[in-house]
């Protein structure tokens, strides 16, 4: 039984599920349809072994902001993170997949790679494994394999794959005629009626050497910069940072455009099981389980005489009440609320662009800011003071730092903090407090085995996160990220 190495693409910062998904904490890390995040569900689906498949630890492609989220979430569900490759900047999927292939091929050129986005919903794992097994047979005969989803309706938000004929019930790979870009409604309806078109899932299976050869044939300009980025990559706290200078010279292009649309040895495995890329709030509505009136709810929500609606509250203390709503989306976060017509869910990305143009912080950032050591959230903010709730994970520590413009007062409300202020180091327990004067070199750590929670009161002329002089940091960060 040959092992398959999952290549999980986890660098996206999608905006179509705003305000739940934002640049600082995109949807792959959120728990949208169940107890696991989309990343965790993806990794669990591509782990372990069956009678016919065996999965190696995954190779994950992400960016520096998400690197600790990736490893933490995978370890939470018992998944060995394997290699985590850090992309210095977003360059689309073609450079990312090539980097993963070159990394794996350095030790095993014949390794099978299954490339998958981290944010898809595929609830029937056995059926998906059967499709992968069908793809393995095609790969062994020298093919590059992509997976197509049997369409359930004319969808304008997906690209399509055209086959020579309608897929049969065998589940075996079929030759691909062409890729079709996202169509208009009339064209999508005609393709679904024709029966020989599938949705393009963006999931691929091939050997490492076969896809490297395909890049050499069809995208040779990508080979030198990506190979140099991999060859000159630096190990950093267990991550592998691709060389930024080389990476910056690689074209930003999708693997479809760079390679797949040009390759002559491409086959498609039809997948008839349930699949969604959760590309809009309308898709989330369907995945959330609607009642007899077409209403889906999540969190503390009360729906009264509503029809075809999605109501979500992402805060335990925020009750969302819908009265007589029809064809309406309501998503409430602690710092932002989206209300939209259900027919406009594909346009939510435009909301983010509008907010960015206005300089609204909520366009990209959350009130809760995730860091490698835990997270903080702002409870109150004014001209010369800010109040934060800070949660530090067991064994974690903030950097040794000082501030030019603010002093801080820490009150521990749960757990025990190990506090350094200049030359003094002491333990601060529940209901105790400590003052950090302006300019003092300080650090807080959690020496315990449970999360440590404290309230921080900042006072000063400037309270921005960039007012930090960092002296030591176990996470090797250049800024407070």
Short mmCIF file of C-alpha atoms in Angstrom, two decimals:
data_model
loop_
_atom_site.label_atom_id
_atom_site.label_comp_id
_atom_site.label_asym_id
_atom_site.label_seq_id
_atom_site.Cartn_x
_atom_site.Cartn_y
_atom_site.Cartn_z
CA UNK A 1 0.00 0.00 0.00
CA UNK A 2 1.61 3.27 -1.14
CA UNK A 3 1.41 6.20 1.22
CA UNK A 4 -0.26 9.45 0.16
CA UNK A 5 1.06 12.79 1.41
CA UNK A 6 -1.70 15.39 1.79
CA UNK A 7 -0.72 18.89 0.69
CA UNK A 8 -3.08 21.22 2.54
CA UNK A 9 -3.38 24.77 1.22
CA UNK A 10 -4.03 26.97 4.23
CA UNK A 11 -2.94 30.48 3.34
CA UNK A 12 -6.24 31.97 2.19
CA UNK A 13 -7.75 35.04 3.77
CA UNK A 14 -11.22 34.81 2.25
CA UNK A 15 -13.71 37.60 2.73
CA UNK A 16 -16.89 36.00 1.42
CA UNK A 17 -17.89 34.89 4.93
CA UNK A 18 -17.28 38.26 6.56
CA UNK A 19 -17.68 39.13 9.43
CA UNK A 20 -16.96 35.59 10.70
CA UNK A 21 -14.00 35.15 8.35
CA UNK A 22 -11.48 37.99 8.13
CA UNK A 23 -7.91 38.49 7.02
CA UNK A 24 -6.67 38.04 10.58
CA UNK A 25 -8.64 34.82 11.19
CA UNK A 26 -10.03 33.32 7.96
CA UNK A 27 -12.71 30.69 7.66
CA UNK A 28 -10.44 27.63 7.62
CA UNK A 29 -9.75 28.18 11.32
CA UNK A 30 -13.38 28.76 12.28
CA UNK A 31 -15.92 26.23 13.49
CA UNK A 32 -18.70 26.83 11.00
CA UNK A 33 -20.57 23.55 10.56
CA UNK A 34 -19.47 21.40 13.50
CA UNK A 35 -17.20 21.04 16.51
CA UNK A 36 -14.01 21.06 14.40
CA UNK A 37 -12.63 23.89 12.32
CA UNK A 38 -12.57 23.41 8.55
CA UNK A 39 -8.81 22.86 8.71
CA UNK A 40 -9.19 20.23 11.41
CA UNK A 41 -11.92 18.44 9.45
CA UNK A 42 -9.74 18.46 6.32
CA UNK A 43 -6.72 17.07 8.17
CA UNK A 44 -8.76 14.36 9.90
CA UNK A 45 -10.28 13.36 6.55
CA UNK A 46 -6.76 12.93 5.14
CA UNK A 47 -5.13 11.05 8.00
CA UNK A 48 -4.68 7.50 9.25
CA UNK A 49 -5.17 4.48 7.07
CA UNK A 50 -7.90 2.31 5.57
CA UNK A 51 -7.82 -1.06 3.83
CA UNK A 52 -6.65 0.63 0.62
CA UNK A 53 -5.18 4.01 1.63
CA UNK A 54 -2.49 5.19 4.00
CA UNK A 55 -1.86 8.87 4.67
CA UNK A 56 1.48 10.33 5.68
CA UNK A 57 1.69 13.44 7.87
CA UNK A 58 0.53 16.43 5.81
CA UNK A 59 2.57 19.16 4.20
CA UNK A 60 0.84 22.44 4.97
CA UNK A 61 1.33 25.67 3.00
CA UNK A 62 0.44 28.77 4.98
CA UNK A 63 1.77 32.24 5.81
CA UNK A 64 3.66 33.55 8.78
CA UNK A 65 0.57 35.00 10.47
CA UNK A 66 -1.18 31.64 10.58
CA UNK A 67 1.73 29.30 11.32
CA UNK A 68 0.99 28.84 15.02
CA UNK A 69 -2.76 28.52 14.42
CA UNK A 70 -2.06 25.68 11.98
CA UNK A 71 0.09 23.65 14.35
CA UNK A 72 -2.12 24.31 17.36
CA UNK A 73 -5.33 23.30 15.60
CA UNK A 74 -3.79 20.15 14.12
CA UNK A 75 -2.35 19.06 17.46
CA UNK A 76 -5.75 19.63 19.09
CA UNK A 77 -7.18 16.82 16.94
CA UNK A 78 -4.15 14.55 17.23
CA UNK A 79 -2.67 15.24 13.79
CA UNK A 80 1.10 15.38 13.34
CA UNK A 81 1.57 18.71 11.50
CA UNK A 82 4.37 17.24 9.39
CA UNK A 83 6.15 19.92 7.34
CA UNK A 84 4.71 23.44 7.53
CA UNK A 85 6.01 25.58 4.67
CA UNK A 86 5.75 29.33 5.21
CA UNK A 87 4.99 31.39 2.11
CA UNK A 88 6.64 34.82 2.46
CA UNK A 89 3.77 36.35 0.49
CA UNK A 90 0.68 35.13 -1.34
CA UNK A 91 1.54 33.96 -4.86
CA UNK A 92 -1.58 31.85 -5.60
CA UNK A 93 -1.69 28.06 -5.85
CA UNK A 94 0.81 27.27 -8.62
CA UNK A 95 3.97 28.29 -6.72
CA UNK A 96 2.60 26.77 -3.50
CA UNK A 97 1.95 23.35 -5.02
CA UNK A 98 5.30 23.32 -6.80
CA UNK A 99 7.10 24.19 -3.55
CA UNK A 100 5.39 21.29 -1.79
CA UNK A 101 6.24 18.90 -4.63
CA UNK A 102 9.91 19.94 -4.66
CA UNK A 103 10.10 19.60 -0.88
CA UNK A 104 8.65 16.08 -0.90
CA UNK A 105 10.56 14.99 -4.03
CA UNK A 106 13.85 15.77 -2.31
CA UNK A 107 13.35 12.58 -0.27
CA UNK A 108 10.88 10.63 -2.42
CA UNK A 109 10.25 11.71 -6.03
CA UNK A 110 7.65 8.96 -6.46
CA UNK A 111 5.56 10.06 -3.49
CA UNK A 112 1.86 10.56 -4.21
CA UNK A 113 0.58 14.02 -3.34
CA UNK A 114 -3.07 14.86 -2.70
CA UNK A 115 -3.53 18.64 -2.91
CA UNK A 116 -6.58 19.93 -1.07
CA UNK A 117 -7.84 23.34 0.09
CA UNK A 118 -8.25 23.51 3.86
CA UNK A 119 -11.74 25.02 3.85
CA UNK A 120 -13.98 22.51 2.06
CA UNK A 121 -16.82 20.46 3.53
CA UNK A 122 -16.84 16.76 2.55
CA UNK A 123 -18.86 14.90 5.21
CA UNK A 124 -18.79 11.42 3.61
CA UNK A 125 -15.16 10.47 4.23
CA UNK A 126 -15.46 6.82 3.04
CA UNK A 127 -16.92 7.97 -0.28
CA UNK A 128 -14.14 10.52 -0.69
CA UNK A 129 -11.53 7.86 0.10
CA UNK A 130 -13.08 5.66 -2.60
CA UNK A 131 -12.67 8.53 -5.08
CA UNK A 132 -9.04 8.95 -4.03
CA UNK A 133 -8.45 5.25 -4.58
CA UNK A 134 -9.89 5.56 -8.09
CA UNK A 135 -7.48 8.43 -8.66
CA UNK A 136 -4.51 6.37 -7.50
CA UNK A 137 -5.11 3.89 -10.32
CA UNK A 138 -5.02 6.74 -12.86
CA UNK A 139 -1.88 8.26 -11.33
CA UNK A 140 -0.12 4.91 -11.53
CA UNK A 141 -0.73 4.95 -15.28
CA UNK A 142 1.00 8.31 -15.60
CA UNK A 143 -1.98 10.66 -15.30
CA UNK A 144 -2.46 13.88 -13.36
CA UNK A 145 -5.80 13.66 -11.59
CA UNK A 146 -8.31 16.28 -10.59
CA UNK A 147 -11.62 15.70 -8.82
CA UNK A 148 -14.94 16.93 -10.18
CA UNK A 149 -18.13 17.28 -8.19
CA UNK A 150 -21.45 16.12 -9.63
CA UNK A 151 -23.43 19.40 -9.81
CA UNK A 152 -26.72 19.59 -7.96
CA UNK A 153 -27.82 22.90 -9.52
CA UNK A 154 -26.59 25.55 -11.98
CA UNK A 155 -23.91 27.31 -9.92
CA UNK A 156 -22.22 30.47 -11.17
CA UNK A 157 -19.70 30.60 -8.33
CA UNK A 158 -17.67 27.55 -9.47
CA UNK A 159 -15.54 26.68 -12.46
CA UNK A 160 -16.49 23.54 -14.39
CA UNK A 161 -14.74 20.51 -15.91
CA UNK A 162 -15.98 19.19 -19.26
CA UNK A 163 -15.73 15.43 -19.84
CA UNK A 164 -16.02 13.56 -23.13
CA UNK A 165 -19.28 12.05 -21.93
CA UNK A 166 -21.46 11.97 -18.86
CA UNK A 167 -19.77 10.05 -16.01
CA UNK A 168 -21.00 6.52 -15.37
CA UNK A 169 -21.51 4.83 -12.02
CA UNK A 170 -18.08 3.18 -11.93
CA UNK A 171 -16.41 6.14 -10.22
CA UNK A 172 -13.32 5.64 -12.37
CA UNK A 173 -11.24 8.50 -13.76
CA UNK A 174 -12.32 9.99 -17.09
CA UNK A 175 -10.32 12.06 -19.61
CA UNK A 176 -10.78 15.81 -19.30
CA UNK A 177 -11.72 17.84 -22.38
CA UNK A 178 -11.35 21.33 -20.94
CA UNK A 179 -11.68 23.68 -18.00
CA UNK A 180 -14.55 26.17 -18.05
CA UNK A 181 -14.35 29.43 -16.10
CA UNK A 182 -17.18 30.52 -13.83
CA UNK A 183 -20.20 30.82 -16.17
CA UNK A 184 -23.25 33.05 -16.22
CA UNK A 185 -26.57 31.58 -15.12
CA UNK A 186 -27.77 30.56 -18.58
CA UNK A 187 -24.51 28.82 -19.45
CA UNK A 188 -24.41 27.02 -16.09
CA UNK A 189 -27.95 25.75 -16.62
CA UNK A 190 -27.04 24.39 -20.05
CA UNK A 191 -23.93 22.63 -18.74
CA UNK A 192 -25.81 20.95 -15.92
CA UNK A 193 -28.50 19.77 -18.35
CA UNK A 194 -25.83 18.40 -20.72
CA UNK A 195 -24.66 15.99 -17.99
CA UNK A 196 -20.95 15.90 -18.92
CA UNK A 197 -19.86 18.85 -16.79
CA UNK A 198 -18.63 18.70 -13.19
CA UNK A 199 -17.79 21.42 -10.69
CA UNK A 200 -14.06 22.01 -10.36
CA UNK A 201 -13.21 21.19 -6.73
CA UNK A 202 -9.59 22.32 -6.91
CA UNK A 203 -8.40 18.98 -5.48
CA UNK A 204 -5.56 17.15 -7.25
CA UNK A 205 -3.66 13.87 -7.06
CA UNK A 206 -0.32 13.11 -8.74
CA UNK A 207 3.18 11.90 -8.03
CA UNK A 208 5.69 14.51 -6.97
CA UNK A 209 7.89 13.89 -10.00
CA UNK A 210 4.97 13.91 -12.45
CA UNK A 211 3.78 17.35 -11.37
CA UNK A 212 7.34 18.72 -11.33
CA UNK A 213 7.74 17.47 -14.91
CA UNK A 214 4.43 19.12 -15.82
CA UNK A 215 5.66 22.45 -14.44
CA UNK A 216 8.89 22.06 -16.41
CA UNK A 217 6.85 21.52 -19.60
CA UNK A 218 4.07 24.06 -19.13
CA UNK A 219 5.27 26.65 -16.60
CA UNK A 220 9.07 26.61 -16.88
CA UNK A 221 9.32 30.22 -15.68
CA UNK A 222 8.13 29.08 -12.23
CA UNK A 223 10.76 26.42 -11.79
CA UNK A 224 13.88 28.56 -11.04
CA UNK A 225 12.38 30.94 -8.44
CA UNK A 226 10.37 28.28 -6.61
CA UNK A 227 13.24 25.79 -6.60
CA UNK A 228 15.54 28.48 -5.26
CA UNK A 229 12.95 29.39 -2.61
CA UNK A 230 12.84 25.76 -1.48
CA UNK A 231 16.60 25.17 -1.70
CA UNK A 232 17.32 28.32 0.33
CA UNK A 233 14.51 27.82 2.83
CA UNK A 234 15.38 28.33 6.50
CA UNK A 235 14.18 26.25 9.43
CA UNK A 236 12.50 28.42 12.08
CA UNK A 237 10.96 26.93 15.24
CA UNK A 238 10.01 23.80 13.34
CA UNK A 239 8.62 25.68 10.35
CA UNK A 240 10.30 25.90 6.96
CA UNK A 241 10.42 29.48 5.70
CA UNK A 242 10.69 29.66 1.92
CA UNK A 243 13.31 32.15 0.79
CA UNK A 244 11.52 35.51 0.43
CA UNK A 245 13.78 37.02 -2.24
CA UNK A 246 13.36 34.06 -4.58
CA UNK A 247 9.65 33.68 -3.79
CA UNK A 248 8.95 37.31 -4.68
CA UNK A 249 10.13 36.70 -8.26
CA UNK A 250 7.67 33.84 -8.89
CA UNK A 251 4.55 34.66 -10.89
CA UNK A 252 1.30 34.82 -8.94
CA UNK A 253 -0.86 32.33 -10.83
CA UNK A 254 -3.20 29.43 -10.12
CA UNK A 255 -2.19 25.85 -10.82
CA UNK A 256 -5.15 25.58 -13.21
CA UNK A 257 -3.87 28.38 -15.44
CA UNK A 258 -0.18 27.54 -15.07
CA UNK A 259 -0.29 23.78 -15.62
CA UNK A 260 -3.59 21.94 -15.61
CA UNK A 261 -5.25 23.70 -18.54
CA UNK A 262 -2.18 22.92 -20.67
CA UNK A 263 -1.47 19.33 -19.62
CA UNK A 264 -2.49 16.56 -22.00
CA UNK A 265 -2.44 13.77 -19.43
CA UNK A 266 -5.18 15.03 -17.12
CA UNK A 267 -8.01 12.81 -15.87
CA UNK A 268 -11.03 13.58 -13.72
CA UNK A 269 -12.45 11.43 -10.95
CA UNK A 270 -16.17 12.19 -10.57
CA UNK A 271 -17.29 12.53 -6.97
CA UNK A 272 -21.00 12.18 -6.34
CA UNK A 273 -20.86 12.62 -2.57
CA UNK A 274 -21.73 15.83 -0.81
CA UNK A 275 -19.24 18.68 -1.16
CA UNK A 276 -19.16 22.41 -0.53
CA UNK A 277 -16.43 25.00 -0.55
CA UNK A 278 -18.52 27.21 1.76
CA UNK A 279 -17.96 30.00 -0.68
CA UNK A 280 -20.90 32.10 0.49
CA UNK A 281 -23.30 32.51 3.38
CA UNK A 282 -25.95 30.84 1.22
CA UNK A 283 -23.76 27.71 1.20
CA UNK A 284 -23.38 27.94 4.99
CA UNK A 285 -27.17 28.15 5.29
CA UNK A 286 -27.56 24.86 3.45
CA UNK A 287 -24.80 23.19 5.46
CA UNK A 288 -26.29 24.38 8.75
CA UNK A 289 -29.49 22.38 8.43
CA UNK A 290 -32.59 24.40 7.59
CA UNK A 291 -36.00 23.86 9.20
CA UNK A 292 -39.28 23.47 7.33
CA UNK A 293 -39.32 27.23 6.64
CA UNK A 294 -35.81 27.25 5.24
CA UNK A 295 -34.36 28.90 8.35
CA UNK A 296 -30.93 27.98 9.75
CA UNK A 297 -29.77 29.29 13.11
CA UNK A 298 -26.55 29.14 15.11
CA UNK A 299 -25.73 30.42 18.57
CA UNK A 300 -28.11 32.39 20.81
CA UNK A 301 -30.78 33.10 18.18
CA UNK A 302 -34.58 33.41 18.23
CA UNK A 303 -36.36 33.21 14.87
CA UNK A 304 -40.06 34.16 14.81
CA UNK A 305 -42.10 33.67 11.62
CA UNK A 306 -39.01 33.81 9.39
CA UNK A 307 -38.54 32.21 5.97
CA UNK A 308 -35.41 31.33 3.99
CA UNK A 309 -33.05 32.96 6.44
CA UNK A 310 -29.72 32.40 8.14
CA UNK A 311 -29.38 33.85 11.64
CA UNK A 312 -26.08 33.45 13.50
CA UNK A 313 -24.76 34.92 16.72
CA UNK A 314 -21.09 34.34 17.43
CA UNK A 315 -21.22 35.76 20.96
CA UNK A 316 -22.76 34.01 23.95
CA UNK A 317 -23.94 37.32 25.36
CA UNK A 318 -25.53 38.60 22.15
CA UNK A 319 -29.06 37.38 21.41
CA UNK A 320 -30.13 37.78 17.78
CA UNK A 321 -33.89 37.99 17.25
CA UNK A 322 -35.44 37.78 13.82
CA UNK A 323 -39.09 38.70 13.44
CA UNK A 324 -40.86 38.15 10.14
CA UNK A 325 -37.62 38.05 8.16
CA UNK A 326 -37.68 36.61 4.65
CA UNK A 327 -34.71 35.90 2.39
CA UNK A 328 -32.43 37.52 4.95
CA UNK A 329 -28.94 36.90 6.30
CA UNK A 330 -27.96 38.12 9.76
CA UNK A 331 -24.50 37.38 11.19
CA UNK A 332 -23.67 39.06 14.52
CA UNK A 333 -20.15 39.24 15.93
CA UNK A 334 -19.13 41.12 19.07
CA UNK A 335 -17.77 43.98 16.93
CA UNK A 336 -19.73 43.84 13.65
CA UNK A 337 -23.13 42.80 12.29
CA UNK A 338 -23.94 41.88 8.70
CA UNK A 339 -27.54 42.10 7.46
CA UNK A 340 -28.07 41.23 3.80
CA UNK A 341 -30.52 39.85 1.31
CA UNK A 342 -29.84 36.14 0.78
CA UNK A 343 -29.63 36.75 -2.97
CA UNK A 344 -26.58 39.00 -2.40
CA UNK A 345 -24.38 36.58 -0.44
CA UNK A 346 -21.94 36.28 -3.34
CA UNK A 347 -21.32 40.04 -3.02
CA UNK A 348 -20.12 40.08 0.59
CA UNK A 349 -16.55 40.55 -0.61
CA UNK A 350 -17.61 43.98 -1.85
CA UNK A 351 -18.62 44.85 1.71
CA UNK A 352 -15.05 44.26 2.85
CA UNK A 353 -13.65 46.43 0.05
CA UNK A 354 -16.02 49.24 1.05
CA UNK A 355 -15.05 48.99 4.72
CA UNK A 356 -11.34 48.98 3.85
CA UNK A 357 -11.81 52.10 1.76
CA UNK A 358 -13.41 53.75 4.80
CA UNK A 359 -10.56 52.63 7.05
CA UNK A 360 -12.84 50.50 9.22
CA UNK A 361 -10.71 48.17 11.36
CA UNK A 362 -13.34 45.43 11.37
CA UNK A 363 -12.79 44.88 7.66
CA UNK A 364 -9.76 42.74 8.47
CA UNK A 365 -9.28 42.43 12.22
CA UNK A 366 -11.28 40.97 15.09
CA UNK A 367 -11.91 42.34 18.54
CA UNK A 368 -10.24 39.06 19.60
CA UNK A 369 -6.65 39.01 18.38
CA UNK A 370 -5.08 35.54 18.20
CA UNK A 371 -1.38 35.21 19.00
CA UNK A 372 0.94 32.19 19.34
CA UNK A 373 0.77 32.48 23.13
CA UNK A 374 -3.04 32.80 23.30
CA UNK A 375 -5.25 35.79 22.55
CA UNK A 376 -6.47 39.15 23.75
CA UNK A 377 -9.63 41.15 23.23
CA UNK A 378 -10.30 44.82 23.81
CA UNK A 379 -13.05 45.49 26.35
CA UNK A 380 -12.86 49.29 26.38
CA UNK A 381 -10.87 51.87 24.43
CA UNK A 382 -10.64 55.66 24.74
CA UNK A 383 -8.08 58.38 24.00
CA UNK A 384 -5.69 57.62 26.86
CA UNK A 385 -6.72 54.21 28.19
CA UNK A 386 -7.49 50.71 26.97
CA UNK A 387 -8.80 47.68 28.84
CA UNK A 388 -7.98 44.19 27.54
CA UNK A 389 -8.79 40.63 28.54
CA UNK A 390 -5.68 38.52 27.94
CA UNK A 391 -5.63 34.71 27.89
CA UNK A 392 -2.24 32.95 27.95
CA UNK A 393 -2.00 29.26 27.14
CA UNK A 394 -0.32 26.86 29.62
CA UNK A 395 3.45 27.08 29.29
CA UNK A 396 3.28 30.05 26.94
CA UNK A 397 5.01 33.41 27.33
CA UNK A 398 4.75 36.85 25.82
CA UNK A 399 7.90 38.50 24.57
CA UNK A 400 10.29 40.41 26.83
CA UNK A 401 9.42 43.97 25.87
CA UNK A 402 9.00 47.60 26.83
CA UNK A 403 6.79 50.49 25.72
CA UNK A 404 7.62 54.12 25.00
CA UNK A 405 4.16 55.58 25.44
CA UNK A 406 2.15 53.51 27.90
CA UNK A 407 2.15 51.98 31.36
CA UNK A 408 0.17 48.83 32.23
CA UNK A 409 -1.69 47.47 35.23
CA UNK A 410 -2.31 43.70 35.28
CA UNK A 411 -4.96 41.98 37.40
CA UNK A 412 -4.94 38.18 37.36
CA UNK A 413 -8.46 36.74 37.44
CA UNK A 414 -7.70 33.07 36.74
CA UNK A 415 -4.54 30.98 37.07
CA UNK A 416 -1.10 32.25 37.99
CA UNK A 417 1.16 34.62 36.09
CA UNK A 418 4.94 34.65 36.23
CA UNK A 419 5.80 38.32 35.84
CA UNK A 420 9.14 39.92 35.00
CA UNK A 421 9.53 43.69 35.57
CA UNK A 422 13.08 44.86 35.01
CA UNK A 423 15.18 42.79 37.46
CA UNK A 424 12.25 41.48 39.54
CA UNK A 425 10.55 38.14 38.80
CA UNK A 426 7.54 37.07 40.84
CA UNK A 427 4.35 34.99 40.75
CA UNK A 428 1.04 36.82 40.67
CA UNK A 429 -2.00 34.74 41.66
CA UNK A 430 -5.76 35.21 41.29
CA UNK A 431 -7.09 38.52 42.67
CA UNK A 432 -3.58 39.97 42.78
CA UNK A 433 -2.26 42.77 40.60
CA UNK A 434 1.00 44.29 39.44
CA UNK A 435 1.95 47.65 37.90
CA UNK A 436 4.28 47.92 34.89
CA UNK A 437 5.71 51.46 34.74
CA UNK A 438 6.30 53.29 31.47
CA UNK A 439 9.56 52.08 29.91
CA UNK A 440 10.00 49.04 32.18
CA UNK A 441 11.29 45.87 30.53
CA UNK A 442 8.65 43.26 31.26
CA UNK A 443 7.17 39.89 30.38
CA UNK A 444 4.27 37.70 31.48
CA UNK A 445 4.31 33.89 31.38
CA UNK A 446 1.90 31.13 32.31
CA UNK A 447 3.83 28.52 34.33
CA UNK A 448 0.68 26.54 35.09
CA UNK A 449 -1.28 23.79 33.38
CA UNK A 450 -4.51 25.74 32.84
CA UNK A 451 -5.08 28.93 30.84
CA UNK A 452 -4.15 32.12 32.69
CA UNK A 453 -6.57 35.05 32.37
CA UNK A 454 -5.83 38.62 33.32
CA UNK A 455 -7.26 42.07 32.80
CA UNK A 456 -4.81 44.64 31.47
CA UNK A 457 -5.42 48.36 31.86
CA UNK A 458 -3.20 50.49 29.63
CA UNK A 459 -2.74 54.22 30.15
CA UNK A 460 -0.70 56.58 28.03
CA UNK A 461 -0.51 58.91 25.06
CA UNK A 462 -0.38 56.12 22.44
CA UNK A 463 -1.86 52.64 22.77
CA UNK A 464 -1.11 51.04 19.39
CA UNK A 465 0.19 47.48 19.09
CA UNK A 466 3.33 48.77 17.37
CA UNK A 467 4.51 50.55 20.54
CA UNK A 468 6.78 47.65 21.43
CA UNK A 469 10.52 47.31 21.80
CA UNK A 470 11.12 43.57 21.82
CA UNK A 471 14.21 42.07 23.45
CA UNK A 472 13.48 38.33 23.51
CA UNK A 473 10.73 36.24 21.96
CA UNK A 474 10.35 32.46 22.01
CA UNK A 475 8.27 32.74 18.81
CA UNK A 476 10.96 34.67 16.88
CA UNK A 477 8.57 37.40 15.75
CA UNK A 478 9.70 40.67 14.20
CA UNK A 479 6.53 42.48 15.36
CA UNK A 480 3.86 41.77 17.92
CA UNK A 481 2.05 39.23 15.78
#
